[in-house]
Coordinates of N, CA and C in Angstrom, one line a residue:
F288 N 108.5 104.5 100.0 CA 108.8 104.0 101.3 C 110.1 104.6 101.8
R289 N 110.7 105.5 101.1 CA 112.1 106.0 101.5 C 112.1 106.6 102.9
D290 N 111.1 107.4 103.1 CA 111.1 108.1 104.4 C 110.9 107.1 105.6
Q291 N 110.1 106.1 105.4 CA 109.9 105.1 106.4 C 111.2 104.3 106.7
I292 N 111.9 104.0 105.6 CA 113.2 103.3 105.8 C 114.2 104.2 106.5
Y293 N 114.2 105.5 106.2 CA 115.1 106.4 107.0 C 114.8 106.4 108.4
D294 N 113.5 106.4 108.7 CA 113.0 106.5 110.1 C 113.5 105.2 110.9
I295 N 113.4 104.1 110.2 CA 113.7 102.8 110.8 C 115.2 102.8 111.2
F296 N 116.0 103.3 110.2 CA 117.5 103.2 110.4 C 117.9 104.1 111.6
Q297 N 117.1 105.2 111.9 CA 117.5 106.0 113.0 C 117.4 105.2 114.3
L298 N 116.6 104.2 114.4 CA 116.4 103.4 115.6 C 117.3 102.2 115.7
L299 N 118.1 101.9 114.7 CA 119.0 100.7 114.7 C 120.4 101.0 115.2
P300 N 121.1 100.0 115.7 CA 122.5 100.2 116.1 C 123.3 100.6 115.0
A301 N 124.5 101.2 115.3 CA 125.4 101.7 114.3 C 126.0 100.5 113.5
K302 N 126.3 99.5 114.2 CA 127.0 98.3 113.6 C 126.0 97.2 113.3
I303 N 125.5 97.1 112.1 CA 124.6 96.0 111.8 C 124.9 95.6 110.3
Q304 N 124.5 94.4 110.0 CA 124.6 94.0 108.6 C 123.4 94.3 107.8
V305 N 123.5 94.9 106.7 CA 122.4 95.4 105.9 C 122.4 94.7 104.5
G306 N 121.3 94.2 104.1 CA 121.1 93.6 102.8 C 120.0 94.2 102.0
V307 N 120.2 94.6 100.8 CA 119.2 95.2 100.0 C 118.9 94.3 98.8
F308 N 117.7 93.9 98.6 CA 117.3 92.9 97.5 C 116.2 93.5 96.6
S309 N 116.4 93.5 95.3 CA 115.4 94.0 94.4 C 115.6 93.4 93.1
A310 N 114.5 93.2 92.4 CA 114.5 92.7 91.0 C 115.2 93.7 90.1
T311 N 115.1 94.9 90.4 CA 115.8 96.0 89.7 C 116.4 96.9 90.7
M312 N 117.4 97.7 90.2 CA 118.1 98.7 91.1 C 117.9 100.1 90.6
P313 N 116.7 100.7 90.8 CA 116.5 102.1 90.3 C 117.3 103.0 91.2
P314 N 117.5 104.3 90.7 CA 118.3 105.3 91.5 C 117.9 105.4 93.0
E315 N 116.6 105.3 93.3 CA 116.2 105.5 94.7 C 116.7 104.3 95.6
A316 N 116.8 103.1 95.0 CA 117.3 102.0 95.7 C 118.8 102.2 95.9
L317 N 119.5 102.6 94.9 CA 121.0 102.9 95.0 C 121.3 104.0 96.0
E318 N 120.4 104.9 96.1 CA 120.6 106.0 97.1 C 120.6 105.4 98.5
I319 N 119.7 104.5 98.8 CA 119.7 103.8 100.1 C 121.0 103.1 100.4
T320 N 121.5 102.4 99.4 CA 122.8 101.7 99.6 C 123.9 102.6 99.9
R321 N 123.9 103.8 99.2 CA 125.0 104.8 99.5 C 124.9 105.4 100.9
K322 N 123.7 105.5 101.4 CA 123.5 106.2 102.6 C 123.7 105.3 103.8
F323 N 123.3 104.1 103.7 CA 123.2 103.2 104.9 C 124.1 102.0 104.8
M324 N 124.9 101.8 103.8 CA 125.7 100.6 103.7 C 127.2 101.1 103.5
N325 N 128.1 100.3 104.2 CA 129.5 100.6 104.2 C 130.2 99.6 103.2
K326 N 130.7 100.2 102.1 CA 131.4 99.4 101.1 C 130.6 98.1 100.7
P327 N 129.4 98.3 100.2 CA 128.5 97.2 99.9 C 129.1 96.3 98.7
V328 N 128.9 95.1 98.8 CA 129.2 94.1 97.7 C 128.0 94.0 96.8
R329 N 128.1 94.2 95.5 CA 127.0 94.1 94.6 C 127.0 92.7 93.9
I330 N 125.9 92.0 93.9 CA 125.7 90.8 93.1 C 124.5 91.1 92.2
L331 N 124.9 91.1 90.9 CA 123.9 91.5 89.9 C 123.6 90.4 88.9
V332 N 122.3 90.2 88.6 CA 121.9 89.2 87.6 C 121.8 89.9 86.3
K333 N 122.2 89.1 85.2 CA 122.1 89.7 83.9 C 120.6 90.0 83.5
R334 N 120.4 91.0 82.8 CA 119.1 91.4 82.4 C 118.3 90.3 81.7
D335 N 119.0 89.5 80.9 CA 118.3 88.5 80.1 C 117.9 87.3 81.0
E336 N 118.3 87.3 82.3 CA 117.9 86.3 83.2 C 116.8 86.8 84.1
L337 N 116.4 88.0 83.9 CA 115.4 88.6 84.9 C 114.0 88.3 84.6
T338 N 113.6 88.2 83.4 CA 112.1 88.0 83.1 C 111.8 86.5 83.6
L339 N 110.6 86.4 84.1 CA 110.2 85.1 84.7 C 109.8 84.1 83.7
E340 N 110.5 82.9 83.8 CA 110.3 81.8 82.8 C 108.9 81.3 82.8
G341 N 108.2 81.3 83.9 CA 106.8 80.8 84.0 C 105.7 81.7 83.4
I342 N 106.1 82.9 83.0 CA 105.1 83.9 82.5 C 105.2 84.0 81.0
K343 N 104.2 83.7 80.3 CA 104.1 83.9 78.9 C 103.7 85.3 78.6
Q344 N 104.5 86.0 77.7 CA 104.3 87.4 77.5 C 103.9 87.6 76.0
F345 N 102.8 88.4 75.9 CA 102.2 88.7 74.6 C 101.9 90.2 74.4
Y346 N 101.6 90.6 73.2 CA 101.1 91.9 73.0 C 99.9 91.8 72.1
V347 N 99.0 92.9 72.2 CA 97.9 93.0 71.3 C 98.0 94.4 70.6
N348 N 97.9 94.4 69.3 CA 97.9 95.7 68.6 C 96.6 96.3 68.7
V349 N 96.5 97.6 69.2 CA 95.3 98.3 69.3 C 95.5 99.6 68.5
D350 N 94.7 99.8 67.5 CA 95.0 100.9 66.6 C 94.8 102.3 67.3
K351 N 93.8 102.4 68.1 CA 93.6 103.6 68.8 C 93.5 103.4 70.3
E352 N 93.8 104.4 71.1 CA 93.7 104.4 72.5 C 92.3 104.1 72.9
D353 N 91.3 104.7 72.2 CA 89.9 104.5 72.5 C 89.4 103.1 72.4
W354 N 90.1 102.3 71.6 CA 89.7 100.9 71.4 C 90.2 99.9 72.5
K355 N 91.0 100.4 73.4 CA 91.6 99.5 74.4 C 90.5 99.0 75.3
L356 N 89.5 99.8 75.6 CA 88.4 99.3 76.5 C 87.7 98.2 75.9
D357 N 87.3 98.3 74.7 CA 86.5 97.2 74.0 C 87.4 95.9 74.0
T358 N 88.7 96.1 73.7 CA 89.6 95.0 73.6 C 89.7 94.3 75.0
L359 N 89.8 95.1 76.0 CA 89.8 94.5 77.4 C 88.6 93.7 77.7
C360 N 87.4 94.3 77.5 CA 86.2 93.6 77.8 C 86.0 92.3 77.0
D361 N 86.5 92.4 75.7 CA 86.4 91.2 74.9 C 87.3 90.0 75.5
L362 N 88.4 90.4 76.0 CA 89.3 89.4 76.7 C 88.6 88.8 77.9
Y363 N 88.0 89.6 78.7 CA 87.4 89.1 79.9 C 86.1 88.2 79.6
E364 N 85.5 88.5 78.5 CA 84.4 87.7 78.1 C 84.8 86.4 77.4
T365 N 86.1 86.3 77.0 CA 86.6 85.1 76.3 C 87.3 84.2 77.2
L366 N 88.0 84.7 78.2 CA 88.9 83.9 79.1 C 88.3 83.6 80.4
A367 N 88.6 82.4 80.9 CA 88.3 82.0 82.3 C 89.5 82.3 83.1
I368 N 89.4 83.3 84.0 CA 90.5 83.8 84.7 C 90.3 83.7 86.2
T369 N 91.3 83.2 86.9 CA 91.1 83.1 88.4 C 91.1 84.5 89.0
Q370 N 92.3 85.2 88.9 CA 92.4 86.6 89.3 C 93.4 87.3 88.4
S371 N 93.2 88.6 88.3 CA 94.1 89.3 87.3 C 94.3 90.7 87.9
V372 N 95.4 91.3 87.4 CA 95.7 92.7 87.7 C 95.9 93.5 86.4
I373 N 95.3 94.7 86.4 CA 95.4 95.6 85.2 C 96.2 96.8 85.6
F374 N 97.2 97.1 84.9 CA 98.0 98.3 85.2 C 97.8 99.4 84.2
V375 N 97.6 100.6 84.8 CA 97.5 101.8 84.0 C 98.6 102.8 84.6
N376 N 98.8 103.9 83.9 CA 99.9 104.8 84.3 C 99.5 106.0 85.2
T377 N 98.2 106.2 85.4 CA 97.9 107.4 86.2 C 96.7 107.0 87.2
R378 N 96.7 107.7 88.3 CA 95.6 107.5 89.2 C 94.2 107.8 88.6
R379 N 94.2 108.9 87.8 CA 93.0 109.3 87.2 C 92.4 108.2 86.3
K380 N 93.4 107.6 85.6 CA 93.0 106.5 84.7 C 92.5 105.3 85.4
V381 N 93.0 105.0 86.6 CA 92.5 103.9 87.5 C 91.0 104.2 87.7
D382 N 90.7 105.4 88.1 CA 89.3 105.7 88.4 C 88.4 105.6 87.2
W383 N 88.9 106.1 86.1 CA 88.2 106.1 84.8 C 87.9 104.7 84.3
L384 N 88.9 103.9 84.3 CA 88.8 102.5 83.8 C 87.9 101.7 84.8
T385 N 88.0 101.9 86.1 CA 87.1 101.2 87.0 C 85.7 101.6 86.8
D386 N 85.3 102.8 86.5 CA 84.0 103.2 86.2 C 83.5 102.6 84.9
K387 N 84.3 102.6 83.9 CA 83.9 102.0 82.6 C 83.7 100.5 82.7
M388 N 84.5 99.8 83.4 CA 84.4 98.4 83.6 C 83.1 98.0 84.4
R389 N 82.9 98.8 85.4 CA 81.7 98.5 86.2 C 80.4 98.9 85.4
S390 N 80.5 99.9 84.6 CA 79.3 100.2 83.8 C 78.9 99.1 82.8
R391 N 79.9 98.3 82.5 CA 79.7 97.1 81.6 C 79.5 95.8 82.4
D392 N 79.2 96.0 83.7 CA 78.8 94.8 84.5 C 80.0 93.9 84.9
H393 N 81.2 94.5 84.8 CA 82.4 93.7 85.3 C 82.6 94.1 86.8
T394 N 82.9 93.1 87.6 CA 83.2 93.4 89.0 C 84.7 93.6 89.2
V395 N 85.1 94.8 89.5 CA 86.5 95.1 89.6 C 86.7 95.9 90.9
S396 N 88.0 95.8 91.4 CA 88.4 96.7 92.5 C 89.5 97.6 92.0
A397 N 89.8 98.6 92.7 CA 90.8 99.6 92.3 C 91.6 100.1 93.5
T398 N 92.9 100.4 93.3 CA 93.7 101.0 94.4 C 94.8 101.8 93.8
H399 N 95.1 103.0 94.4 CA 96.2 103.8 94.0 C 96.6 104.7 95.1
G400 N 97.6 105.5 94.9 CA 98.3 106.3 95.9 C 97.4 107.4 96.6
D401 N 96.4 107.8 95.9 CA 95.5 108.8 96.5 C 94.6 108.3 97.6
M402 N 94.5 107.0 97.7 CA 93.7 106.4 98.8 C 94.5 106.3 100.0
D403 N 93.8 106.4 101.2 CA 94.5 106.2 102.5 C 94.9 104.8 102.7
Q404 N 95.9 104.5 103.5 CA 96.4 103.2 103.7 C 95.4 102.2 104.2
N405 N 94.5 102.6 105.0 CA 93.4 101.7 105.5 C 92.5 101.2 104.4
T406 N 92.2 102.2 103.5 CA 91.3 101.8 102.4 C 92.0 100.8 101.5
R407 N 93.3 101.1 101.2 CA 94.1 100.2 100.3 C 94.2 98.8 101.0
D408 N 94.4 98.7 102.3 CA 94.5 97.5 103.0 C 93.2 96.6 102.9
I409 N 92.1 97.3 103.0 CA 90.8 96.6 102.9 C 90.6 96.1 101.5
I410 N 90.9 96.9 100.5 CA 90.8 96.4 99.1 C 91.7 95.2 98.8
M411 N 92.9 95.3 99.3 CA 93.9 94.2 99.1 C 93.4 92.9 99.8
R412 N 92.8 93.0 101.0 CA 92.3 91.9 101.7 C 91.2 91.2 100.9
E413 N 90.3 92.0 100.3 CA 89.2 91.5 99.5 C 89.8 90.8 98.3
F414 N 90.8 91.4 97.7 CA 91.4 90.8 96.5 C 92.1 89.5 96.8
R415 N 92.8 89.4 97.9 CA 93.5 88.2 98.3 C 92.5 87.1 98.7
S416 N 91.4 87.5 99.2 CA 90.4 86.5 99.6 C 89.6 85.9 98.4
G417 N 89.7 86.6 97.3 CA 89.0 86.2 96.1 C 87.6 86.8 96.0
S418 N 87.2 87.7 96.9 CA 86.0 88.4 96.8 C 85.9 89.3 95.6
S419 N 87.1 89.8 95.2 CA 87.3 90.6 94.0 C 88.3 89.8 93.1
R420 N 88.0 89.7 91.8 CA 88.9 88.9 91.0 C 89.7 89.8 90.0
V421 N 89.4 91.1 89.9 CA 90.1 92.0 89.0 C 90.5 93.2 89.8
L422 N 91.8 93.5 89.8 CA 92.3 94.7 90.5 C 93.0 95.6 89.4
I423 N 92.5 96.9 89.5 CA 93.1 97.9 88.6 C 94.0 98.8 89.4
T424 N 95.2 99.1 89.0 CA 96.2 99.8 89.8 C 97.3 100.5 89.0
T425 N 98.2 101.1 89.7 CA 99.3 101.8 89.0 C 100.6 101.2 89.5
D426 N 101.7 101.7 88.9 CA 103.1 101.2 89.3 C 103.4 101.3 90.8
L427 N 102.7 102.2 91.5 CA 103.0 102.4 92.9 C 102.9 101.1 93.7
L428 N 101.9 100.2 93.2 CA 101.7 99.0 94.0 C 102.2 97.8 93.2
A429 N 103.0 98.0 92.2 CA 103.5 96.9 91.3 C 104.3 95.9 92.2
R430 N 105.0 96.4 93.2 CA 105.9 95.5 94.0 C 105.2 95.0 95.2
G431 N 104.0 95.5 95.5 CA 103.4 95.1 96.8 C 102.2 94.1 96.7
I432 N 102.0 93.6 95.5 CA 100.8 92.7 95.3 C 101.3 91.3 95.2
D433 N 101.1 90.5 96.2 CA 101.6 89.1 96.3 C 100.4 88.2 96.5
V434 N 99.7 87.8 95.4 CA 98.5 87.0 95.5 C 98.7 85.7 94.6
Q435 N 98.7 84.5 95.2 CA 99.0 83.3 94.5 C 98.1 83.1 93.3
Q436 N 96.8 83.5 93.4 CA 95.8 83.1 92.4 C 95.9 84.0 91.2
V437 N 96.7 85.0 91.2 CA 96.8 85.9 90.0 C 97.4 85.1 88.8
S438 N 96.7 84.9 87.7 CA 97.2 84.2 86.6 C 97.4 85.1 85.4
L439 N 96.9 86.3 85.5 CA 97.0 87.2 84.3 C 97.3 88.6 84.7
V440 N 98.3 89.3 84.0 CA 98.5 90.7 84.2 C 98.3 91.3 82.8
I441 N 97.5 92.4 82.8 CA 97.3 93.2 81.6 C 97.9 94.6 81.8
N442 N 98.8 94.9 80.9 CA 99.3 96.3 80.8 C 98.4 97.0 79.9
Y443 N 97.4 97.6 80.4 CA 96.5 98.5 79.6 C 97.3 99.6 79.1
D444 N 98.2 100.2 79.9 CA 99.2 101.1 79.4 C 100.6 100.4 79.7
L445 N 101.5 100.5 78.7 CA 102.8 100.1 78.9 C 103.5 101.0 80.0
P446 N 104.4 100.4 80.8 CA 105.1 101.3 81.8 C 105.9 102.3 81.1
T447 N 106.2 103.4 81.7 CA 107.0 104.5 81.2 C 108.5 104.2 81.2
Q448 N 108.8 103.2 82.1 CA 110.2 102.8 82.2 C 110.3 101.3 82.1
P449 N 111.3 100.8 81.3 CA 111.4 99.3 81.2 C 111.6 98.6 82.5
E450 N 112.2 99.2 83.5 CA 112.5 98.5 84.7 C 111.2 98.1 85.4
N451 N 110.1 98.9 85.2 CA 108.8 98.6 85.9 C 108.1 97.5 85.3
Y452 N 108.5 97.1 84.1 CA 107.8 96.0 83.4 C 107.9 94.7 84.2
L453 N 109.1 94.5 84.6 CA 109.4 93.2 85.4 C 108.5 93.1 86.7
H454 N 108.5 94.2 87.4 CA 107.7 94.2 88.6 C 106.2 94.0 88.3
R455 N 105.7 94.6 87.2 CA 104.3 94.4 86.9 C 104.0 92.9 86.5
I456 N 104.7 92.4 85.6 CA 104.3 91.0 85.1 C 104.6 90.0 86.2
G457 N 105.5 90.3 87.1 CA 105.8 89.4 88.2 C 104.7 89.2 89.2
R458 N 103.6 89.9 89.0 CA 102.4 89.7 89.9 C 101.7 88.4 89.5
S459 N 101.9 87.9 88.3 CA 101.3 86.6 87.9 C 102.4 85.5 88.0
G460 N 101.9 84.3 88.0 CA 102.9 83.2 88.0 C 103.6 83.1 89.3
R461 N 103.0 83.4 90.4 CA 103.7 83.4 91.7 C 103.9 81.9 92.2
F462 N 105.0 81.7 92.9 CA 105.3 80.4 93.5 C 105.3 79.3 92.5
G463 N 105.9 79.5 91.3 CA 106.0 78.5 90.3 C 104.8 78.2 89.5
R464 N 103.7 79.0 89.7 CA 102.5 78.8 88.9 C 102.7 79.4 87.5
K465 N 101.8 79.0 86.6 CA 101.8 79.6 85.2 C 101.2 80.9 85.3
G466 N 101.7 81.8 84.4 CA 101.1 83.2 84.3 C 101.2 83.7 82.9
V467 N 100.3 84.7 82.6 CA 100.3 85.3 81.3 C 100.3 86.8 81.5
A468 N 101.1 87.5 80.7 CA 101.1 88.9 80.6 C 100.8 89.4 79.2
I469 N 99.8 90.3 79.2 CA 99.3 90.8 77.9 C 99.5 92.3 77.9
N470 N 100.1 92.8 76.8 CA 100.4 94.2 76.7 C 99.6 94.8 75.6
F471 N 98.8 95.9 75.9 CA 98.1 96.6 74.8 C 99.1 97.6 74.2
V472 N 99.2 97.6 72.9 CA 100.2 98.4 72.2 C 99.6 99.2 71.1
T473 N 99.6 100.5 71.2 CA 99.2 101.4 70.1 C 100.5 101.8 69.3
R474 N 100.3 102.5 68.3 CA 101.5 102.9 67.5 C 102.4 103.7 68.3
D475 N 101.9 104.5 69.2 CA 102.7 105.4 70.1 C 103.5 104.5 71.1
D476 N 103.1 103.3 71.3 CA 103.7 102.4 72.3 C 104.8 101.5 71.7
E477 N 104.9 101.5 70.4 CA 105.8 100.5 69.7 C 107.2 100.7 70.1
R478 N 107.6 101.9 70.3 CA 109.0 102.2 70.8 C 109.3 101.6 72.1
M479 N 108.3 101.8 73.1 CA 108.5 101.3 74.4 C 108.5 99.7 74.4
L480 N 107.7 99.1 73.6 CA 107.7 97.7 73.5 C 109.0 97.2 73.0
F481 N 109.6 97.9 72.0 CA 110.9 97.5 71.5 C 112.0 97.7 72.6
D482 N 111.9 98.8 73.4 CA 112.8 99.0 74.5 C 112.8 97.9 75.5
I483 N 111.6 97.5 75.9 CA 111.4 96.5 76.9 C 112.0 95.2 76.4
Q484 N 111.8 94.8 75.2 CA 112.3 93.6 74.7 C 113.9 93.6 74.6
K485 N 114.4 94.8 74.3 CA 115.8 94.9 74.2 C 116.4 94.9 75.6
F486 N 115.8 95.6 76.5 CA 116.3 95.7 77.9 C 116.4 94.3 78.6
Y487 N 115.4 93.5 78.3 CA 115.4 92.1 79.0 C 115.8 91.0 78.0
N488 N 116.2 91.4 76.8 CA 116.6 90.4 75.8 C 115.5 89.3 75.7
V489 N 114.3 89.7 75.5 CA 113.2 88.8 75.4 C 112.3 89.1 74.2
L490 N 111.7 88.1 73.6 CA 110.8 88.3 72.5 C 109.4 88.2 73.0
I491 N 108.6 89.3 72.8 CA 107.2 89.3 73.2 C 106.4 89.1 71.9
E492 N 105.7 88.0 71.8 CA 104.9 87.7 70.6 C 103.5 88.2 70.6
E493 N 102.9 88.2 69.5 CA 101.5 88.6 69.3 C 100.6 87.6 70.0
L494 N 99.5 88.1 70.6 CA 98.6 87.2 71.4 C 98.0 86.2 70.4
P495 N 98.2 84.9 70.7 CA 97.6 83.8 69.9 C 96.1 83.6 70.1
A496 N 95.5 83.0 69.2 CA 94.0 82.7 69.3 C 93.7 81.8 70.5
N497 N 94.7 80.9 70.8 CA 94.4 79.9 71.8 C 94.9 80.3 73.2
V498 N 94.9 81.6 73.5 CA 95.4 82.1 74.8 C 94.7 81.5 76.0
A499 N 93.5 81.1 75.8 CA 92.7 80.5 76.9 C 93.3 79.3 77.4
D500 N 94.0 78.5 76.5 CA 94.7 77.3 76.9 C 95.9 77.5 77.8
L501 N 96.4 78.8 77.8 CA 97.6 79.1 78.6 C 97.3 79.5 80.0
L502 N 96.0 79.7 80.3 CA 95.7 80.2 81.7 C 95.2 79.0 82.5

């Protein structure tokens, strides 16, 4: 949204008060502060206070990438879920996973950056209304999904940057509700899981057998 923000600032008066708020401050957000703010005051929260208290976080060991799909389907057959969001790392994988889930008779919706805005808006309206209960997407929309009924976030792929983890799991447990985040972890993902735990000073435990009681 950087270009849109630049366009908006061209229409604003020179002397205005500007506030920038974000759960994390990636380089692109800091670039905005440098360009449009005059001697900004920074108020930062410690990383170990960032992860959301109402969200239980777990991991599932998956020996092979190919086994993730079966693991995912087993979860959905076991749990009674209001609504959930599944995150993957590429647009192509969104399409692939959507096709695979539908072929196994799971009703899912999907959205990513290759879709035009009108199509994405229609899909999100359907998801918010409850017509669709599972949404598959990428990090592009991790900050733009605000649906009260989402109780579960599944990181089918761990994010490539620890900062994005917070935005993803924050899609569940909105407005003080309980939420659960489940991370699929292969051997190649173990380092990133460690980095996420270190970054937020949080312990992510293995998924317990009674996870259904947490939703």
